[in-house]
Every structure is written in C-alpha cells, then in structure tokens.
mmCIF file of C-alpha atoms in Angstrom:
data_model
loop_
_atom_site.group_PDB
_atom_site.id
_atom_site.type_symbol
_atom_site.label_atom_id
_atom_site.label_comp_id
_atom_site.label_asym_id
_atom_site.label_seq_id
_atom_site.Cartn_x
_atom_site.Cartn_y
_atom_site.Cartn_z
ATOM 1 C CA MET A 564 -13.072 28.672 8.038
ATOM 2 C CA LEU A 565 -15.154 25.316 8.268
ATOM 3 C CA ILE A 566 -14.427 21.840 8.565
ATOM 4 C CA ARG A 567 -17.088 19.198 7.137
ATOM 5 C CA VAL A 568 -16.753 15.713 7.924
ATOM 6 C CA GLU A 569 -19.075 13.519 6.033
ATOM 7 C CA GLY A 570 -19.584 9.936 7.240
ATOM 8 C CA THR A 571 -21.147 7.004 5.334
ATOM 9 C CA ASP A 572 -21.794 3.338 5.763
ATOM 10 C CA LEU A 573 -22.384 3.931 9.470
ATOM 11 C CA PRO A 574 -22.567 0.337 11.468
ATOM 12 C CA GLY A 575 -25.576 0.197 12.748
ATOM 13 C CA ARG A 576 -27.191 0.682 16.523
ATOM 14 C CA ARG A 577 -25.544 -2.052 18.081
ATOM 15 C CA CYS A 578 -21.745 -3.441 18.407
ATOM 16 C CA ALA A 579 -20.341 -6.627 19.858
ATOM 17 C CA GLY A 580 -18.488 -5.516 23.159
ATOM 18 C CA PRO A 581 -15.202 -7.181 24.096
ATOM 19 C CA ALA A 582 -14.927 -11.043 24.626
ATOM 20 C CA GLY A 583 -16.914 -11.909 27.759
ATOM 21 C CA SER A 584 -18.835 -8.767 28.065
ATOM 22 C CA ALA A 585 -22.393 -7.319 27.018
ATOM 23 C CA ASP A 586 -22.759 -5.399 23.501
ATOM 24 C CA TYR A 587 -23.036 -1.876 23.082
ATOM 25 C CA GLU A 588 -26.522 -0.644 22.330
ATOM 26 C CA ASN A 589 -28.306 2.337 21.230
ATOM 27 C CA ILE A 590 -24.844 3.557 19.511
ATOM 28 C CA HIS A 591 -24.141 7.160 18.255
ATOM 29 C CA VAL A 592 -21.199 9.065 16.619
ATOM 30 C CA ALA A 593 -20.589 12.560 17.540
ATOM 31 C CA VAL A 594 -17.583 14.923 17.182
ATOM 32 C CA GLN A 595 -15.843 15.793 20.871
ATOM 33 C CA ARG A 596 -15.165 19.107 22.085
ATOM 34 C CA ARG A 597 -11.320 19.974 22.518
ATOM 35 C CA GLU A 598 -10.207 18.732 26.135
ATOM 36 C CA ARG A 599 -13.942 18.070 26.954
ATOM 37 C CA PRO A 600 -14.710 14.214 26.188
ATOM 38 C CA ALA A 601 -18.390 14.523 27.446
ATOM 39 C CA GLU A 602 -19.059 17.404 25.308
ATOM 40 C CA LEU A 603 -20.292 15.956 22.066
ATOM 41 C CA LEU A 604 -21.544 17.949 18.835
ATOM 42 C CA ASP A 605 -24.405 16.624 17.107
ATOM 43 C CA PRO A 606 -24.753 13.028 18.221
ATOM 44 C CA VAL A 607 -26.013 10.988 15.163
ATOM 45 C CA ALA A 608 -27.739 7.367 15.354
ATOM 46 C CA ALA A 609 -25.163 4.848 14.229
ATOM 47 C CA ASP A 610 -28.149 3.472 11.887
ATOM 48 C CA ALA A 611 -28.514 6.776 10.267
ATOM 49 C CA ALA A 612 -27.678 6.926 6.307
ATOM 50 C CA THR A 613 -25.149 9.503 6.619
ATOM 51 C CA ALA A 614 -23.517 11.367 9.482
ATOM 52 C CA VAL A 615 -22.266 15.154 8.897
ATOM 53 C CA TRP A 616 -20.621 17.964 11.070
ATOM 54 C CA THR A 617 -19.633 21.207 10.330
ATOM 55 C CA LEU A 618 -17.119 22.715 12.424
ATOM 56 C CA GLU A 619 -15.628 26.451 12.561
ATOM 57 C CA CYS A 620 -12.099 27.034 12.964
ATOM 58 C CA THR A 621 -9.413 29.680 12.280
ATOM 59 C CA ALA A 622 -6.454 28.696 9.927
ATOM 60 C CA THR A 623 -3.146 30.691 10.395
ATOM 61 C CA VAL A 624 -0.973 30.561 7.431
ATOM 62 C CA THR A 625 2.674 30.774 8.058
ATOM 63 C CA PRO A 626 5.688 29.956 5.422
ATOM 64 C CA GLY A 627 5.711 26.167 5.153
ATOM 65 C CA ALA A 628 2.487 25.488 7.428
ATOM 66 C CA VAL A 629 -1.346 26.074 7.880
ATOM 67 C CA ASP A 630 -2.198 25.604 11.341
ATOM 68 C CA LEU A 631 -6.166 24.924 12.345
ATOM 69 C CA LYS A 632 -7.619 25.714 15.599
ATOM 70 C CA GLY A 633 -10.839 25.477 16.893
ATOM 71 C CA ARG A 634 -13.168 24.113 19.440
ATOM 72 C CA TYR A 635 -13.389 20.831 18.038
ATOM 73 C CA VAL A 636 -9.676 20.381 16.899
ATOM 74 C CA GLN A 637 -7.676 18.439 19.406
ATOM 75 C CA GLY A 638 -3.607 18.444 19.590
ATOM 76 C CA ARG A 639 -0.708 20.560 19.330
ATOM 77 C CA PRO A 640 0.486 22.402 16.026
ATOM 78 C CA GLY A 641 1.751 20.072 13.858
ATOM 79 C CA GLU A 642 -0.313 17.133 15.139
ATOM 80 C CA ARG A 643 -3.763 18.406 14.886
ATOM 81 C CA PHE A 644 -7.033 16.192 14.635
ATOM 82 C CA ILE A 645 -10.422 15.695 15.213
ATOM 83 C CA TYR A 646 -12.101 13.031 17.356
ATOM 84 C CA LEU A 647 -15.253 11.207 16.318
ATOM 85 C CA ASN A 648 -16.508 9.482 19.666
ATOM 86 C CA TRP A 649 -18.665 6.138 19.411
ATOM 87 C CA VAL A 650 -20.910 6.582 22.540
ATOM 88 C CA ALA A 651 -23.665 4.209 23.734
ATOM 89 C CA ALA A 652 -26.747 6.213 24.272
ATOM 90 C CA ASP A 653 -28.538 5.477 27.818
ATOM 91 C CA PRO A 654 -32.090 5.586 27.229
ATOM 92 C CA VAL A 655 -33.329 6.311 30.600
ATOM 93 C CA GLY A 656 -30.563 8.818 31.785
ATOM 94 C CA GLY A 657 -29.830 10.315 28.685
ATOM 95 C CA GLY A 658 -26.152 10.403 29.172
ATOM 96 C CA PHE A 659 -23.391 8.649 26.930
ATOM 97 C CA THR A 660 -20.837 6.076 27.481
ATOM 98 C CA MET A 661 -17.798 6.488 24.976
ATOM 99 C CA PHE A 662 -16.615 2.993 24.403
ATOM 100 C CA ARG A 663 -14.422 3.929 21.294
ATOM 101 C CA ARG A 664 -13.236 6.800 18.991
ATOM 102 C CA ALA A 665 -11.497 7.717 15.749
ATOM 103 C CA LYS A 666 -8.775 10.111 15.493
ATOM 104 C CA LEU A 667 -8.870 12.316 12.092
ATOM 105 C CA TRP A 668 -5.618 13.656 11.634
ATOM 106 C CA LEU A 669 -5.480 17.165 10.013
ATOM 107 C CA ASN A 670 -1.740 16.602 9.437
ATOM 108 C CA ALA A 671 -2.437 14.096 6.618
ATOM 109 C CA VAL A 672 -4.491 16.514 4.809
ATOM 110 C CA PRO A 673 -2.419 16.975 1.548
ATOM 111 C CA ASP A 674 -0.844 20.409 1.382
ATOM 112 C CA ASP A 675 -2.560 21.354 -2.060
ATOM 113 C CA VAL A 676 -6.103 20.361 -0.165
ATOM 114 C CA LEU A 677 -5.181 22.440 2.583
ATOM 115 C CA THR A 678 -3.993 25.497 0.507
ATOM 116 C CA ALA A 679 -7.043 25.497 -1.620
ATOM 117 C CA ALA A 680 -9.565 24.741 1.652
ATOM 118 C CA VAL A 681 -8.027 27.978 3.145
ATOM 119 C CA GLN A 682 -8.980 29.794 0.044
ATOM 120 C CA SER A 683 -12.438 28.536 -0.580
ATOM 121 C CA GLY A 684 -13.700 28.481 3.351
ATOM 122 C CA VAL A 685 -14.267 24.762 3.451
ATOM 123 C CA LEU A 686 -12.217 21.556 4.067
ATOM 124 C CA VAL A 687 -14.009 18.440 3.646
ATOM 125 C CA GLY A 688 -13.331 15.053 5.153
ATOM 126 C CA ARG A 689 -15.356 11.841 3.710
ATOM 127 C CA LEU A 690 -15.054 8.633 5.520
ATOM 128 C CA GLY A 691 -16.763 5.243 5.806
ATOM 129 C CA LEU A 692 -17.806 4.775 9.369
ATOM 130 C CA THR A 693 -17.666 0.985 9.443
ATOM 131 C CA ASP A 694 -14.316 -1.199 9.280
ATOM 132 C CA ALA A 695 -13.810 -4.431 7.983
ATOM 133 C CA LYS A 696 -15.063 -6.481 10.859
ATOM 134 C CA GLY A 697 -18.672 -4.256 10.911
ATOM 135 C CA HIS A 698 -17.467 -2.451 13.891
ATOM 136 C CA PRO A 699 -17.353 1.282 14.272
ATOM 137 C CA THR A 700 -14.463 2.853 12.654
ATOM 138 C CA CYS A 701 -11.794 3.751 15.262
ATOM 139 C CA ALA A 702 -7.861 4.537 15.769
ATOM 140 C CA SER A 703 -5.933 7.086 13.436
ATOM 141 C CA VAL A 704 -7.772 7.910 10.435
ATOM 142 C CA ARG A 705 -5.528 9.266 7.503
ATOM 143 C CA PRO A 706 -5.743 8.606 3.838
ATOM 144 C CA PRO A 707 -6.960 6.517 1.960
ATOM 145 C CA GLN A 708 -9.291 5.386 4.908
ATOM 146 C CA ILE A 709 -10.609 9.647 4.873
ATOM 147 C CA THR A 710 -10.521 11.667 1.354
ATOM 148 C CA TRP A 711 -10.078 15.432 2.001
ATOM 149 C CA SER A 712 -10.942 18.048 -0.529
ATOM 150 C CA ALA A 713 -11.794 22.262 -0.635
ATOM 151 C CA ALA A 714 -15.336 23.200 -1.135
ATOM 152 C CA THR A 715 -16.901 26.512 -1.008
ATOM 153 C CA ALA A 716 -19.355 27.597 1.719
#
C-alpha cells in the first residue's frame, strides 16, 4: 500500500525565528524516517508550488482496526502518524537543522476512507503547508486541516 502526502500553499524560503533570534533561511520540508530525525525523504524547497511524497507501507487488517506500518510511519498501534519536518538547509555544509514539524495523525483518517484506501492501494492526504500566521504548518494535523481520501495506484 502507498500513502501519498500532497502539500500546497508552501510558506516560502524564509521564516521568522523566535523573538530575539535570527530568521530561518533556506527552508525545506520533508518526511522524517521512523526513529531517525536526520533521515529525510525528498526535501522540498518551501517556495515550491507543491510538495508530494509517496511512502510505502503495509496495512494489517484486524476486526475493528487497520494498522499501518512502514519506514516513515511513526508511533504505536492506534497512534500512528507521519512527521513532516521543517528544516533550514545549510548552503555550505549541506546539512539540515530542524526547527519545526507537523504530525499528520493517521488515526484521524475516517474508517470508511481507510478501508477504501486499503482496497484501492493508495491513501492520499492533502493539506496546506502555511498556517494562519504565514509560518510553516506545525503541531498536530487532523481533519479539517488535512483531507484524506482513497485513490488508485
């Protein structure tokens, strides 16, 4: 099974830092690998028109539940999620410094949508990546902030 995360309305390559500190520059967003914050899947510059990530996962169907597992799926059964990490890219050293992240809760996917996605093979999450203050979307992300649907591969 696949999970496709589609982000729109990216905030741009610069973001104000906490009061009294420097701005974040050369911002990118990427999916974090499970238990490895430094391993990021396909970083996208935050001034791109869209950002799309496709994650492989397995779906285990049991009576009353579907459990998704995979390299980029975090958390325990019943509490699974995907991290989108906001990072400042170092133009000289090539590394990334994480300054914010969003937690896309998979337990917030409606049951009928998840069942349809298991059957079709693709779960799609669509969200805007800029918050009301013009900053990168962060914290817990659940509907209506994200829209989940089933699609075909």
